[in-house]
Amino acid sequence: MRLGADLQAFAARIGHGFARPDLLVRAVTHASIATPTRPDNQRLEFLGDRVLGLVMAEALLAADRAASEGQLAPRFNTLVRKETCAAVAREVGVGDVLKLGRSEMMSGGRRKEALLGDAMEAVIAAVYLDAGFEAARGVVLRLWGSRIGAVEADARDAKTALQEWAQARGLPPPAYTELGREGPDHQPVFTVEVRLSTGEAEIAKAGAKRQAEQAAAKALLARMENPNG
């Protein structure tokens, strides 16, 4: 099998020449266009998630030899979560080479965070199966790049941090409410409010409900920790 020009260019962008081009084709094939003779990328996604996790765990241990498990775990979660995989996918143009069914394509599948993140994990698995762990590690470290060194010393997600802040003060967990959803189905904008039992609240908007919740939590936590700021 020979790769088309678009996939050849993509392979060059991630820095790996495939001895088995069929692996890359499978990695970018979404279930919406799969057939019995054209498998989708779901099994590769499963494997890629584990390969990515091992690479990140090793990288974090090497980057900070004094960090405790409690410090490393949130950093790890930040680097392997779907949003980060999708961000890396956008940088290397995964969306441009995704093979999608017509309905998924019409609904903006090339921009969907879940599809991009899943495909990025599948690509990592494709490299691993094509050339082994060292090759996969090299690709991951190149693509994640400065994210590894720049991950926050305390990378707990904002929702967890806000909940811990509330619990430490004897308060129940913050409540999240979706206030609205605007825009087309393929590019929605969610408006979410987070509120403490004591009445303080913040509102945020984002292209995914979870992102809006995180943004609202971050804003509220910042206000509660620095009320005079």
PDB file of N, CA, C and O in Angstrom, residues 178-192 203-209 212:
ATOM      1  N   GLU A 178     -25.804  24.036  33.465  1.00  0.00           N
ATOM      2  CA  GLU A 178     -25.692  24.485  32.070  1.00  0.00           C
ATOM      3  C   GLU A 178     -26.775  25.545  31.830  1.00  0.00           C
ATOM      4  O   GLU A 178     -27.969  25.246  31.873  1.00  0.00           O
ATOM      5  N   LEU A 179     -26.354  26.766  31.575  1.00  0.00           N
ATOM      6  CA  LEU A 179     -27.285  27.874  31.390  1.00  0.00           C
ATOM      7  C   LEU A 179     -27.752  28.025  29.948  1.00  0.00           C
ATOM      8  O   LEU A 179     -28.800  28.615  29.694  1.00  0.00           O
ATOM      9  N   GLY A 180     -26.958  27.530  29.017  1.00  0.00           N
ATOM     10  CA  GLY A 180     -27.357  27.671  27.626  1.00  0.00           C
ATOM     11  C   GLY A 180     -26.397  26.987  26.687  1.00  0.00           C
ATOM     12  O   GLY A 180     -25.271  26.644  27.043  1.00  0.00           O
ATOM     13  N   ARG A 181     -26.891  26.795  25.478  1.00  0.00           N
ATOM     14  CA  ARG A 181     -26.067  26.217  24.403  1.00  0.00           C
ATOM     15  C   ARG A 181     -26.419  26.945  23.117  1.00  0.00           C
ATOM     16  O   ARG A 181     -27.603  27.044  22.762  1.00  0.00           O
ATOM     17  N   GLU A 182     -25.407  27.472  22.457  1.00  0.00           N
ATOM     18  CA  GLU A 182     -25.630  28.250  21.246  1.00  0.00           C
ATOM     19  C   GLU A 182     -24.833  27.637  20.096  1.00  0.00           C
ATOM     20  O   GLU A 182     -23.958  26.812  20.314  1.00  0.00           O
ATOM     21  N   GLY A 183     -25.122  28.086  18.895  1.00  0.00           N
ATOM     22  CA  GLY A 183     -24.352  27.673  17.733  1.00  0.00           C
ATOM     23  C   GLY A 183     -24.831  26.369  17.136  1.00  0.00           C
ATOM     24  O   GLY A 183     -25.678  25.663  17.711  1.00  0.00           O
ATOM     25  N   PRO A 184     -24.276  26.015  15.977  1.00  0.00           N
ATOM     26  CA  PRO A 184     -24.661  24.765  15.308  1.00  0.00           C
ATOM     27  C   PRO A 184     -24.151  23.551  16.062  1.00  0.00           C
ATOM     28  O   PRO A 184     -23.265  23.651  16.903  1.00  0.00           O
ATOM     29  N   ASP A 185     -24.712  22.383  15.732  1.00  0.00           N
ATOM     30  CA  ASP A 185     -24.346  21.153  16.434  1.00  0.00           C
ATOM     31  C   ASP A 185     -22.863  20.839  16.324  1.00  0.00           C
ATOM     32  O   ASP A 185     -22.261  20.294  17.252  1.00  0.00           O
ATOM     33  N   HIS A 186     -22.262  21.182  15.188  1.00  0.00           N
ATOM     34  CA  HIS A 186     -20.852  20.839  15.010  1.00  0.00           C
ATOM     35  C   HIS A 186     -19.905  21.845  15.649  1.00  0.00           C
ATOM     36  O   HIS A 186     -18.712  21.623  15.700  1.00  0.00           O
ATOM     37  N   GLN A 187     -20.452  22.968  16.119  1.00  0.00           N
ATOM     38  CA  GLN A 187     -19.594  23.977  16.751  1.00  0.00           C
ATOM     39  C   GLN A 187     -20.360  24.688  17.862  1.00  0.00           C
ATOM     40  O   GLN A 187     -20.551  25.897  17.815  1.00  0.00           O
ATOM     41  N   PRO A 188     -20.789  23.946  18.881  1.00  0.00           N
ATOM     42  CA  PRO A 188     -21.602  24.556  19.936  1.00  0.00           C
ATOM     43  C   PRO A 188     -20.767  25.400  20.896  1.00  0.00           C
ATOM     44  O   PRO A 188     -19.549  25.254  20.994  1.00  0.00           O
ATOM     45  N   VAL A 189     -21.445  26.285  21.577  1.00  0.00           N
ATOM     46  CA  VAL A 189     -20.837  27.069  22.653  1.00  0.00           C
ATOM     47  C   VAL A 189     -21.715  26.883  23.890  1.00  0.00           C
ATOM     48  O   VAL A 189     -22.903  27.202  23.870  1.00  0.00           O
ATOM     49  N   PHE A 190     -21.116  26.349  24.950  1.00  0.00           N
ATOM     50  CA  PHE A 190     -21.847  26.078  26.186  1.00  0.00           C
ATOM     51  C   PHE A 190     -21.601  27.194  27.196  1.00  0.00           C
ATOM     52  O   PHE A 190     -20.479  27.688  27.334  1.00  0.00           O
ATOM     53  N   THR A 191     -22.656  27.576  27.901  1.00  0.00           N
ATOM     54  CA  THR A 191     -22.548  28.526  29.004  1.00  0.00           C
ATOM     55  C   THR A 191     -22.876  27.783  30.293  1.00  0.00           C
ATOM     56  O   THR A 191     -23.941  27.180  30.413  1.00  0.00           O
ATOM     57  N   VAL A 192     -21.921  27.791  31.224  1.00  0.00           N
ATOM     58  CA  VAL A 192     -22.054  27.012  32.461  1.00  0.00           C
ATOM     59  C   VAL A 192     -21.805  27.909  33.664  1.00  0.00           C
ATOM     60  O   VAL A 192     -20.923  28.769  33.641  1.00  0.00           O
ATOM     61  N   ILE A 203     -19.497  32.344  35.877  1.00  0.00           N
ATOM     62  CA  ILE A 203     -20.041  31.813  34.628  1.00  0.00           C
ATOM     63  C   ILE A 203     -18.940  31.818  33.573  1.00  0.00           C
ATOM     64  O   ILE A 203     -18.116  32.732  33.526  1.00  0.00           O
ATOM     65  N   ALA A 204     -18.923  30.793  32.741  1.00  0.00           N
ATOM     66  CA  ALA A 204     -17.920  30.713  31.673  1.00  0.00           C
ATOM     67  C   ALA A 204     -18.538  30.075  30.436  1.00  0.00           C
ATOM     68  O   ALA A 204     -19.530  29.348  30.516  1.00  0.00           O
ATOM     69  N   LYS A 205     -17.935  30.370  29.286  1.00  0.00           N
ATOM     70  CA  LYS A 205     -18.367  29.795  28.014  1.00  0.00           C
ATOM     71  C   LYS A 205     -17.206  29.054  27.372  1.00  0.00           C
ATOM     72  O   LYS A 205     -16.055  29.453  27.498  1.00  0.00           O
ATOM     73  N   ALA A 206     -17.526  27.963  26.651  1.00  0.00           N
ATOM     74  CA  ALA A 206     -16.492  27.213  25.925  1.00  0.00           C
ATOM     75  C   ALA A 206     -17.168  26.315  24.899  1.00  0.00           C
ATOM     76  O   ALA A 206     -18.391  26.122  24.932  1.00  0.00           O
ATOM     77  N   GLY A 207     -16.344  25.755  24.018  1.00  0.00           N
ATOM     78  CA  GLY A 207     -16.870  24.907  22.961  1.00  0.00           C
ATOM     79  C   GLY A 207     -17.221  23.500  23.399  1.00  0.00           C
ATOM     80  O   GLY A 207     -17.755  22.724  22.616  1.00  0.00           O
ATOM     81  N   ALA A 208     -16.925  23.148  24.626  1.00  0.00           N
ATOM     82  CA  ALA A 208     -17.307  21.857  25.198  1.00  0.00           C
ATOM     83  C   ALA A 208     -17.790  22.105  26.623  1.00  0.00           C
ATOM     84  O   ALA A 208     -17.261  22.976  27.321  1.00  0.00           O
ATOM     85  N   LYS A 209     -18.782  21.346  27.045  1.00  0.00           N
ATOM     86  CA  LYS A 209     -19.359  21.565  28.376  1.00  0.00           C
ATOM     87  C   LYS A 209     -18.309  21.406  29.468  1.00  0.00           C
ATOM     88  O   LYS A 209     -18.245  22.206  30.405  1.00  0.00           O
ATOM     89  N   ALA A 212     -16.129  24.427  29.675  1.00  0.00           N
ATOM     90  CA  ALA A 212     -16.820  25.552  30.303  1.00  0.00           C
ATOM     91  C   ALA A 212     -16.868  25.374  31.820  1.00  0.00           C
ATOM     92  O   ALA A 212     -16.681  26.330  32.583  1.00  0.00           O
TER      93      ALA A 212
END
